[in-house]
Structures are given as C-alpha cells and as structure tokens.
Coordinates of C-alpha atoms in Angstrom, one line a residue:
X1 CA 64.2 183.3 147.5
X2 CA 65.3 184.1 143.9
X3 CA 68.6 182.4 144.5
X4 CA 66.7 179.2 145.7
X5 CA 64.5 179.0 142.7
X6 CA 67.4 179.6 140.4
X7 CA 69.4 176.7 141.9
X8 CA 66.3 174.4 141.8
X9 CA 65.7 175.2 138.2
X10 CA 69.3 174.4 137.4
X11 CA 69.1 171.0 139.1
X12 CA 65.9 170.1 137.2
X13 CA 67.4 171.1 133.9
X14 CA 70.5 169.0 134.5
X15 CA 68.4 166.0 135.5
X16 CA 66.3 166.3 132.3
X17 CA 69.4 166.6 130.1
X18 CA 70.9 163.6 131.8
X19 CA 67.7 161.5 131.3
X20 CA 67.5 162.4 127.7
X21 CA 71.2 161.6 127.2
X22 CA 70.7 158.2 128.9
X23 CA 67.7 157.3 126.7
X24 CA 69.7 158.2 123.6
X25 CA 72.7 156.1 124.7
X26 CA 70.5 153.1 125.3
X27 CA 68.9 153.5 121.9
X28 CA 72.3 153.7 120.3
X29 CA 73.5 150.5 122.1
X30 CA 70.4 148.6 121.1
X31 CA 70.6 149.7 117.5
X32 CA 74.2 148.6 117.4
X33 CA 73.6 145.2 119.1
X34 CA 75.6 146.2 122.2
X35 CA 75.2 144.6 125.6
X36 CA 73.1 147.3 127.4
X37 CA 73.1 145.5 130.7
X38 CA 76.9 145.3 130.8
X39 CA 77.2 149.0 130.2
X40 CA 74.5 150.1 132.7
X41 CA 75.6 147.8 135.6
X42 CA 78.6 148.5 137.6
X43 CA 81.6 146.3 136.4
X44 CA 84.3 144.8 138.6
X45 CA 86.9 147.3 137.4
X46 CA 86.5 150.9 136.4
X47 CA 88.0 150.0 133.0
X48 CA 85.8 147.0 132.2
X49 CA 84.4 147.3 128.7
X50 CA 81.0 146.2 127.5
X51 CA 81.0 142.9 125.5
X52 CA 78.9 142.9 122.4
X53 CA 76.0 140.5 122.5
X54 CA 76.9 137.3 120.5
X55 CA 80.6 138.0 120.8
X56 CA 82.8 135.4 119.1
X57 CA 86.5 135.2 118.0
X58 CA 87.5 137.1 114.9
X59 CA 86.2 135.5 111.7
X60 CA 83.1 133.9 113.3
X61 CA 79.8 135.4 112.5
X62 CA 77.6 136.7 115.4
X63 CA 74.7 134.6 114.0
X64 CA 75.2 131.2 112.5
X65 CA 73.1 130.9 109.3
X66 CA 72.5 127.3 108.0
X67 CA 70.3 128.2 105.1
X68 CA 73.0 128.4 102.4
X69 CA 74.6 125.0 103.4
X70 CA 71.1 123.4 103.6
X71 CA 70.1 124.7 100.1
X72 CA 73.4 123.4 98.6
X73 CA 73.1 120.0 100.3
X74 CA 69.5 118.9 99.8
X75 CA 69.7 118.9 96.0
X76 CA 72.9 116.8 96.1
X77 CA 71.6 114.2 98.6
X78 CA 69.6 111.3 97.1
X79 CA 67.3 108.6 98.4
X80 CA 68.4 105.0 97.7
X81 CA 66.1 102.0 97.6
X82 CA 67.8 98.6 97.8
X83 CA 66.0 95.4 96.8
X84 CA 67.3 92.0 97.5
X85 CA 65.4 89.4 95.6
X86 CA 63.9 86.5 97.5
X87 CA 65.3 83.1 96.7
X88 CA 62.9 80.8 94.9
X89 CA 64.1 77.8 97.0
X90 CA 62.5 76.7 100.3
X91 CA 63.1 78.3 103.7
X92 CA 66.3 77.8 105.7
X93 CA 66.6 76.1 109.0
X94 CA 65.8 79.3 111.0
X95 CA 62.4 79.4 109.3
X96 CA 61.5 75.8 110.1
X97 CA 57.7 75.4 110.5
X98 CA 56.7 72.5 112.7
X99 CA 53.1 72.6 111.5
X100 CA 54.2 72.0 107.9
X101 CA 56.6 69.3 109.0
X102 CA 53.7 67.2 110.4
X103 CA 50.8 68.3 108.3
X104 CA 52.2 69.7 105.1
X105 CA 52.0 73.2 103.6
X106 CA 49.2 75.3 105.0
X107 CA 46.2 75.6 102.7
X108 CA 48.0 73.3 100.3
X109 CA 49.9 76.2 98.9
X110 CA 53.6 77.0 99.0
X111 CA 54.3 80.4 100.5
X112 CA 56.2 82.7 98.3
X113 CA 59.3 84.4 99.9
X114 CA 59.1 88.2 99.7
X115 CA 62.0 90.4 98.6
X116 CA 64.0 92.3 101.2
X117 CA 63.8 96.1 100.8
X118 CA 66.1 98.6 102.4
X119 CA 66.5 102.4 102.3
X120 CA 69.4 104.8 102.7
X121 CA 70.9 108.0 101.4
X122 CA 73.7 109.0 99.1
X123 CA 75.6 112.0 98.0
X124 CA 76.1 113.1 94.3
X125 CA 79.8 113.9 93.9
X126 CA 80.0 114.4 90.1
X127 CA 77.7 116.1 87.6
X128 CA 77.6 112.9 85.5
X129 CA 76.1 110.8 88.2
X130 CA 78.7 109.3 90.6
X131 CA 77.2 108.8 94.1
X132 CA 78.9 108.0 97.3
X133 CA 77.0 106.0 100.0
X134 CA 77.6 103.4 102.7
X135 CA 78.4 99.8 101.8
X136 CA 75.8 98.5 104.2
X137 CA 73.1 100.4 102.4
X138 CA 73.6 98.5 99.1
X139 CA 75.2 95.3 100.2
X140 CA 73.6 92.2 98.6
X141 CA 71.3 94.3 96.5
X142 CA 69.9 92.9 93.2
X143 CA 68.2 96.2 92.3
X144 CA 69.0 99.8 93.2
X145 CA 66.8 102.8 92.6
X146 CA 68.0 106.3 93.3
X147 CA 65.5 109.1 93.8
X148 CA 66.7 112.7 93.2
X149 CA 65.4 115.8 95.0
X150 CA 63.5 116.8 91.8
X151 CA 61.5 113.5 92.1
X152 CA 63.2 111.7 89.3
X153 CA 63.9 108.0 90.0
X154 CA 66.8 106.3 88.1
X155 CA 68.4 102.8 88.3
X156 CA 71.9 102.7 89.7
X157 CA 74.8 100.3 89.3
X158 CA 77.5 99.5 91.7
X159 CA 81.0 100.7 90.7
X160 CA 82.8 99.3 93.8
X161 CA 82.5 98.7 97.5
X162 CA 84.8 98.8 100.5
X163 CA 83.5 97.0 103.6
X164 CA 86.5 98.2 105.7
X165 CA 85.4 101.8 105.5
X166 CA 81.7 101.0 104.8
X167 CA 81.9 103.1 101.6
X168 CA 80.5 102.3 98.2
X169 CA 80.4 104.1 94.8
X170 CA 77.3 104.0 92.6
X171 CA 76.6 105.4 89.1
X172 CA 73.4 106.7 87.6
X173 CA 73.0 107.8 84.0
X174 CA 72.3 111.5 84.3
X175 CA 73.9 114.9 83.5
X176 CA 74.1 118.4 85.0
X177 CA 73.5 117.2 88.5
X178 CA 73.9 119.2 91.6
X179 CA 77.0 118.2 93.6
X180 CA 78.6 118.9 96.9
X181 CA 82.2 120.1 96.9
X182 CA 84.7 118.3 99.3
X183 CA 85.7 120.1 102.4
X184 CA 88.8 119.5 104.5
X185 CA 87.7 117.2 107.3
X186 CA 91.2 117.4 108.9
X187 CA 90.6 121.0 109.7
X188 CA 87.4 120.4 111.6
X189 CA 87.4 121.6 115.2
X190 CA 85.4 120.1 118.1
X191 CA 82.5 122.5 118.7
X192 CA 82.1 123.4 115.1
X193 CA 78.6 123.5 113.7
X194 CA 77.6 120.9 111.1
X195 CA 74.5 119.7 109.3
X196 CA 73.4 116.1 108.7
X197 CA 71.4 115.7 105.4
X198 CA 69.6 112.6 104.4
X199 CA 66.3 110.7 104.2
X200 CA 65.7 109.3 107.7
X201 CA 62.7 107.0 108.1
X202 CA 61.9 107.7 104.4
X203 CA 61.4 111.4 105.1
X204 CA 62.7 113.1 102.0
X205 CA 65.5 115.8 102.2
X206 CA 65.7 116.1 106.0
X207 CA 68.3 118.5 107.5
X208 CA 69.4 118.4 111.2
X209 CA 72.1 120.5 112.9
X210 CA 74.6 119.8 115.6
X211 CA 78.2 120.2 116.5
X212 CA 81.4 118.2 116.2
X213 CA 81.6 116.5 119.6
X214 CA 84.8 114.4 118.9
X215 CA 87.3 113.6 116.2
X216 CA 89.3 110.5 115.4
X217 CA 86.8 108.3 117.3
X218 CA 88.0 104.7 117.3
X219 CA 86.1 101.4 117.0
X220 CA 82.4 101.6 117.8
X221 CA 80.7 99.0 120.0
X222 CA 80.5 95.7 118.1
X223 CA 83.5 96.4 115.8
X224 CA 86.1 93.7 116.2
X225 CA 87.9 93.7 112.8
X226 CA 91.4 95.0 113.2
X227 CA 91.5 95.9 109.6
X228 CA 88.4 98.1 109.8
X229 CA 89.1 101.8 109.4
X230 CA 88.1 103.5 112.6
X231 CA 88.5 107.3 112.6
X232 CA 85.0 108.6 112.9
X233 CA 83.7 112.2 113.2
X234 CA 81.3 112.2 116.2
X235 CA 78.4 114.6 116.1
X236 CA 75.2 115.3 118.0
X237 CA 73.3 116.1 114.9
X238 CA 70.2 113.9 114.9
X239 CA 70.3 110.9 112.5
X240 CA 68.0 107.9 112.2
X241 CA 67.6 104.9 110.0
X242 CA 67.8 106.0 106.4
X243 CA 70.4 108.7 107.1
X244 CA 73.2 106.1 106.3
X245 CA 75.2 107.3 103.3
X246 CA 74.0 110.9 103.6
X247 CA 76.0 114.0 103.9
X248 CA 77.7 115.7 106.8
X249 CA 78.4 119.2 105.7
X250 CA 79.9 122.3 107.3
X251 CA 78.2 125.7 107.2
X252 CA 80.0 126.5 103.9
X253 CA 78.0 123.7 102.3
X254 CA 81.1 121.5 101.9
X255 CA 81.0 117.7 102.3
X256 CA 83.1 116.7 105.3
X257 CA 81.8 113.2 106.0
X258 CA 79.5 110.4 105.2
X259 CA 77.0 109.6 107.9
X260 CA 77.4 106.0 108.8
X261 CA 76.3 104.9 112.3
X262 CA 74.6 105.8 115.5
X263 CA 74.8 104.5 119.0
X264 CA 71.4 103.6 120.2
X265 CA 69.6 100.8 122.1
X266 CA 66.4 101.5 120.2
X267 CA 67.8 101.9 116.6
X268 CA 66.8 105.6 116.7
X269 CA 68.6 108.8 117.5
X270 CA 69.7 109.0 121.2
X271 CA 72.6 111.5 121.3
X272 CA 75.5 110.7 119.0
X273 CA 76.1 109.8 115.4
X274 CA 79.2 109.0 113.5
X275 CA 80.5 109.8 110.0
X276 CA 83.4 108.6 107.9
X277 CA 85.7 111.7 107.3
X278 CA 85.8 112.8 103.6
X279 CA 89.6 112.6 103.8
X280 CA 89.1 108.8 103.9
X281 CA 85.9 108.4 102.0
X282 CA 87.1 110.6 99.1
X283 CA 90.2 108.6 98.6
X284 CA 88.3 105.3 98.7
X285 CA 85.9 106.4 96.0
X286 CA 88.7 107.7 93.8
X287 CA 90.4 104.3 94.0
X288 CA 87.1 102.5 93.3
X289 CA 86.6 104.6 90.2
X290 CA 90.1 104.2 88.9
X291 CA 91.0 100.7 90.0
X292 CA 87.8 99.0 91.0
X293 CA 89.3 98.2 94.3
X294 CA 90.8 100.3 97.1
X295 CA 94.6 100.8 97.0
X296 CA 95.1 100.5 100.8
X297 CA 98.5 101.6 102.1
X298 CA 99.8 99.9 105.2
X299 CA 102.4 101.0 107.8
X300 CA 102.6 97.5 109.2
X301 CA 102.1 98.2 112.9
X302 CA 99.6 97.2 115.6
X303 CA 98.8 100.1 117.9
X304 CA 97.4 100.8 121.4
X305 CA 97.2 104.1 123.2
X306 CA 100.3 105.3 125.1
X307 CA 98.3 105.4 128.3
X308 CA 97.2 101.8 127.8
X309 CA 100.9 100.8 127.2
X310 CA 102.0 102.7 130.3
X311 CA 99.4 101.1 132.6
X312 CA 99.7 97.6 131.0
X313 CA 96.5 96.7 129.2
X314 CA 95.5 96.3 125.6
X315 CA 92.9 99.1 124.9
X316 CA 91.3 97.0 122.1
X317 CA 90.7 93.7 123.9
X318 CA 91.1 94.8 127.5
X319 CA 93.7 92.0 128.1
X320 CA 96.7 92.6 130.4
X321 CA 100.1 93.2 128.9
X322 CA 103.5 94.0 130.4
X323 CA 103.4 97.7 131.4
X324 CA 105.8 100.0 129.6
X325 CA 106.6 102.6 132.3
X326 CA 109.2 104.3 130.1
X327 CA 106.6 105.9 127.9
X328 CA 107.0 109.7 128.1
X329 CA 104.1 111.0 125.9
X330 CA 100.4 110.3 126.2
X331 CA 99.2 111.4 122.7
X332 CA 99.9 109.4 119.6
X333 CA 99.9 105.7 118.7
X334 CA 102.1 103.3 120.7
X335 CA 103.6 100.4 118.6
X336 CA 102.8 97.2 120.4
X337 CA 103.8 94.8 117.6
X338 CA 104.6 94.7 113.9
X339 CA 102.8 92.9 111.0
X340 CA 104.7 90.6 108.7
X341 CA 106.8 92.4 106.1
X342 CA 106.2 95.6 108.0
X343 CA 107.3 98.8 106.2
X344 CA 107.7 100.6 109.5
X345 CA 109.9 97.9 111.0
X346 CA 112.2 97.9 108.0
X347 CA 112.5 101.7 108.1
X348 CA 113.8 101.5 111.7
X349 CA 110.8 102.0 114.0
X350 CA 110.7 99.8 117.1
X351 CA 108.1 98.4 119.5
X352 CA 107.6 101.0 122.2
X353 CA 107.8 103.9 119.8
X354 CA 104.9 106.4 120.0
X355 CA 104.0 107.7 116.5
X356 CA 103.2 111.4 116.9
X357 CA 103.1 112.8 113.4
X358 CA 102.8 111.9 109.7
X359 CA 104.3 114.3 107.2
X360 CA 104.3 117.0 109.9
X361 CA 100.6 116.5 110.8
X362 CA 100.3 115.8 114.5
X363 CA 98.3 112.6 115.4
X364 CA 96.7 112.2 118.9
X365 CA 95.5 108.6 118.5
X366 CA 95.6 105.4 116.5
X367 CA 92.4 106.5 114.7
X368 CA 94.0 109.8 113.6
X369 CA 97.1 107.9 112.4
X370 CA 94.9 105.6 110.3
X371 CA 93.2 108.7 108.9
X372 CA 96.5 110.1 107.7
X373 CA 97.9 106.8 106.3
X374 CA 94.7 106.1 104.4
X375 CA 95.2 109.2 102.3
X376 CA 98.1 107.4 100.6
X377 CA 98.6 104.4 98.3
X378 CA 101.2 101.6 98.3
X379 CA 104.5 102.9 97.1
X380 CA 104.0 106.4 98.5
X381 CA 106.7 107.6 101.0
X382 CA 105.8 109.4 104.2
X383 CA 107.8 110.9 107.0
X384 CA 106.9 109.3 110.4
X385 CA 107.9 111.1 113.6
X386 CA 108.1 109.1 116.8
X387 CA 108.8 109.6 120.5
X388 CA 111.2 106.9 121.7
X389 CA 111.1 107.2 125.5
X390 CA 111.6 111.0 125.4
X391 CA 113.8 111.2 122.3
X392 CA 112.2 112.5 119.1
X393 CA 113.2 110.6 115.9
X394 CA 112.1 110.8 112.3
X395 CA 111.9 108.1 109.6
X396 CA 111.1 107.9 105.9
X397 CA 108.8 105.0 105.3
X398 CA 107.7 103.5 101.9
X399 CA 104.1 102.3 102.4
X400 CA 103.1 98.8 101.2
X401 CA 100.0 96.9 100.4
X402 CA 98.5 93.9 102.3
X403 CA 100.9 91.5 100.4
X404 CA 103.9 93.4 101.6
X405 CA 104.9 95.0 98.3
X406 CA 104.2 98.3 96.6
X407 CA 102.3 97.0 93.5
X408 CA 98.8 98.3 92.7
X409 CA 96.2 95.7 93.7
X410 CA 94.1 94.4 90.9
X411 CA 90.4 93.9 91.2
X412 CA 89.5 90.2 91.6
X413 CA 87.3 88.9 88.8
X414 CA 84.2 87.3 90.3
X415 CA 83.8 83.7 89.3
X416 CA 80.5 82.2 88.4
X417 CA 79.2 79.3 90.5
X418 CA 79.8 77.1 87.4
X419 CA 83.5 78.0 87.5
X420 CA 83.7 77.6 91.2
X421 CA 82.0 74.1 91.3
X422 CA 83.5 72.9 88.0
X423 CA 80.1 71.8 86.6
X424 CA 77.3 72.7 84.2
X425 CA 73.6 72.6 85.1
X426 CA 70.3 72.5 83.4
X427 CA 66.8 73.3 84.8
X428 CA 64.3 70.5 84.9
X429 CA 61.4 70.8 82.5
X430 CA 57.9 70.0 83.6
X431 CA 58.0 66.8 81.7
X432 CA 61.3 65.8 83.3
X433 CA 59.9 66.6 86.8
X434 CA 57.0 64.3 86.2
X435 CA 59.4 61.6 85.0
X436 CA 61.5 61.9 88.2
X437 CA 58.5 62.5 90.5
X438 CA 59.8 65.8 91.9
X439 CA 58.6 69.4 92.0
X440 CA 62.0 71.1 91.8
X441 CA 65.7 70.4 91.2
X442 CA 68.5 70.9 88.6
X443 CA 70.5 68.3 86.7
X444 CA 74.3 68.2 86.5
X445 CA 75.0 67.9 82.7
X446 CA 78.8 67.8 83.0
X447 CA 81.7 68.1 85.4
X448 CA 85.2 69.4 85.0
X449 CA 88.2 67.1 85.7
X450 CA 89.7 68.2 89.0
X451 CA 86.6 70.4 89.7
X452 CA 85.1 70.5 93.2
X453 CA 82.0 68.6 92.3
X454 CA 83.9 65.8 90.5
X455 CA 86.4 65.6 93.3
X456 CA 83.5 65.2 95.8
X457 CA 82.2 62.3 93.7
X458 CA 79.3 64.0 91.9
X459 CA 78.8 62.6 88.3
X460 CA 76.9 63.7 85.2
X461 CA 73.1 63.1 85.6
X462 CA 73.0 63.8 89.3
X463 CA 69.8 65.7 90.3
X464 CA 70.5 68.4 92.9
X465 CA 67.5 69.0 95.2
X466 CA 69.0 71.2 97.9
X467 CA 72.2 73.1 98.8
X468 CA 72.7 74.1 102.4
X469 CA 69.1 73.1 103.0
X470 CA 67.8 75.5 100.3
X471 CA 65.7 74.2 97.4
X472 CA 67.3 74.4 94.0
X473 CA 65.3 75.0 90.9
X474 CA 67.5 77.3 88.7
X475 CA 71.1 78.3 88.1
X476 CA 70.2 81.6 89.9
X477 CA 69.4 79.6 93.0
X478 CA 72.9 78.1 92.9
X479 CA 74.5 81.5 92.4
X480 CA 72.5 83.0 95.3
X481 CA 73.9 80.3 97.7
X482 CA 77.5 80.0 96.4
X483 CA 78.4 83.7 96.0
X484 CA 77.5 84.9 99.5
X485 CA 79.6 82.0 100.9
X486 CA 82.6 83.0 98.9
X487 CA 82.2 86.7 99.8
X488 CA 81.7 86.0 103.5
X489 CA 84.4 86.5 106.1
X490 CA 83.8 83.2 107.9
X491 CA 86.4 80.5 107.5
X492 CA 83.6 77.9 107.2
X493 CA 82.9 77.8 103.5
X494 CA 81.1 74.5 103.3
X495 CA 78.5 73.5 100.8
X496 CA 76.2 70.6 101.6
X497 CA 74.3 69.1 98.7
X498 CA 71.4 66.7 98.7
X499 CA 70.1 64.9 95.6
X500 CA 69.8 61.6 93.8
X501 CA 70.6 59.8 90.6
X502 CA 67.5 58.8 88.5
X503 CA 68.2 55.1 89.2
X504 CA 69.4 55.4 92.7
X505 CA 68.6 56.6 96.2
X506 CA 69.1 60.0 97.8
X507 CA 72.8 60.9 98.3
X508 CA 74.5 63.7 100.3
X509 CA 77.8 65.4 99.5
X510 CA 80.0 68.0 101.3
X511 CA 82.2 70.4 99.3
X512 CA 84.7 72.8 100.8
X513 CA 84.7 76.0 98.7
X514 CA 88.0 77.3 100.0
X515 CA 90.7 77.1 97.3

C-alpha cells in the first residue's frame, strides 16, 4: 500500500510541474509575440518551427506605422482654388434659350454669367514656395488661391504647365515652408504600402492608405494622344475629386507620385487611382523652372507590346497588323515603326527590335520605356539594349527633341490678340453706343498691313459685335476668345466675326488663325 501511494504522489507531482511549465511557456511566447497555436499544435514534421506572428522578410517591420509619413505629408500638401472668370459677352450656342429668342430677356434683365470655380491639391517642393500640381487643376484659371495647412491663403502664379504629363508648377510668396523630399519611384514594388494625401471633396488634409497595385500602367480609358506620357503608378488608395495634384507618399514620408486620375463611372472612388511617378513629374517641374518649357527627349519610335506584335494586332488601336512570329521575348517595347528623324533608327535599331533596357535598367513595357527616356533631355546619350529575334544587341543613342535636333527648346512667347489679328481696338463709350444704337461692341481703330483682319477685308471703323457668336464689349472679351483657340489642339482655328460699319449694314467675316 505504501508503494502505491508513493507512485501516485510522484505522478501527481510530475503533472503539476508539467502544467506549471506549460503555463510559463505560453506566457513567454505571448510576451515575445510568438505564434502560440503553431507551437502547441502538432506540425506536419517533427522539426517544424513556430512562425512568429506578423512574420515578414528581413527589413520589413512587423507592424506598418503610417503616422510619421502622414505627419510629414499633411503640412506639405495644399488646397488649390481655381477661378475662371465669366465672359462678359452673351451665351454661346449651347446655352441658347428659345424663350428669350421669341420673347426677349426674362424679366427684362440680362443674366450675368457666373465664374467657374474648381478645386484641387498641390505639393510644396521647396521652402520658398514652389508647388507641383496637375495641369488640369489650374488650366484656364484667371485666379489661383493656395490654402496652407496652417490656414493661410496666398495667391499663386503659374510658372509653367505640361499637358502631356498633366503636371504644372506654381509659385507662392512665402518662406520656411514644410516640404516633401522626393523618393525613388523606380524602386517601388507592387504590394508596397503608400498614402494618398490631398483635399478630396474640399475635406482638408485627408490621408488614405493603400498598396501599389501596378506599375508602368499605360494609357487610361479616353486617352488617345500618342504623345501623352503614360506610365502611371496604380494604387488602391482611395481618392476623389479634389485629390488631383496631391501627394502619393511611401511610409518613409517621401513623395513618389502626383495623384492624377481615377477610373470611375460615378466620378468618385471605386477601386483604383493613378499617379504620375515622381521620376517623371520631378524632371518636368525642374525643366519648367529652368526653361519655362519641358525639354522632352525623344527616342523616335512607335511601340506596341511584343505579345501584340506576335499575335498581329496593334495594342493601342486594336487594328490588325501583320503578325511577327519571330519575336522571342514578351517583356519590353516592340518597335512597330519609326518617327521622322528618328534618333533610334540612325543609331541602328530596326523595326521588330524589342527594347528591353535603358542604361542597364530593365523595362517590361512601353510605359516603363517612356518613364526611363523622360528622365533625360535632348542631347543626352543613352545605351539601349534590344532583343532582335533572340539576339541581344546594344546601341548608343543620342536623344533628340521633337524637331529632330539636340537644341534646347525655347519657351514660346504668347502673342496678344492684337498681335495675332493685326489690329487695334477701342471700347465703345456710352455716348458712342447711343449714337450707333447698340448696347455692346468694340471699334477697330487701325489694322496692320498683311494682318489677318486686313487680309479678311476688315477696315478701320468697323464695329465688332460678336466673335464666334459671343458678344464683344472689351479687349478682354477678344482675348478670352482668341487665346483658347490658339492654345487648343483642334486643327479648326476659325474665328467668325459679325459687325457693321456706321454707315452700312451688318457684315460677316471668317478668319483662319492658323499661321
């Protein structure tokens, strides 16, 4: 009996010790953030080791903390208010009012057009007030107001714009401003955490988080311009109207992109947003500051994807082309044709070559090739690596500008409407209006020999009533009509003028503003 109790006591003691040991082990694992379940449960092999909770590759923190990046960004991101003044002339054809056509102006009063107001974001990139934003945020603006995160509001002037990348550079008069340092957008990896910082829907200093969901994204729906730079960073960080021009930052608080667009059928966030990489945007604003215009380097090639070339279709327009079954690689940019005065063609590249690297940097698509080339200026030399049906070749190419040479492009001096039309104008005084029996109009006081107005047959003394169906009362009205026509991309640059001579009937003239 004594032996029995002795054995029983021993078993109980061992059990108690084991229980205490287990409790201590669990407490240790929890304290040290270990995966308790993986240790306690039986693993598939006797040598399987517990994986710490939140395990990540070396150099990646167990817990992602966005607070530092957010604190750095919010004070460097600004709110931009853009105002486009209303024209003092009458409505255009799209605003035609059939009631007024038959019965005259409602209530006997002329309705006053209202200014157009838009909003967006921008990023301070220098302590003395240079700000990067989107071109579409400030395009056509007559007045720009920038609101800082400390509630100061300052006027801004436009230093330069680049519609091809949708980037613009502004300047405010201020000092000691908070800035965002540039990061390296080329080192971004799909799956990396990023923050979008801006003023969506006029909500000040809003921060959203997401990941990089794609790099080097090509043309977005609706983009048809072959010259437009398309190498977007795609993210799933939520952006909305007002985020345009704001910052895309990494968790270090570095600026890696300028938020530009979203794909949505409702004009609000629905999954994906797009940013211009800072490798492109940074070079653009540097050129705008130094030259007033972007020094855009060109390789002189038209590209499609290697897969599109192999299967026989143009991946831009969807049209069928002759398939190139000899293509050996599927990553890179397939040369489908050359531009005039092509730097690439003169260096020895051929149609059918697949460009795979620029200065040793691998490119997977035409978008990534554009991103690399746009870091350079005309006259810079780059090493282009191609795959020619399985054979790797390398060429030294001297990049050129759009004119086919290596000269720096000078900023075009904007001409006034007086210079463009070759005429001088004067507003009608109230007395002169009563004499002529009109409520609006301007008088042509002189014309220049060989000028567009004189060539069209318009002489001194002609009273201009409308241009392109818009009422004219001031020189500013003329500028507001002529300048957008000259800046527009449409080939149709016609100006239709209606007016009269004091001793004659109404006359109409058509002027082509194309030089």
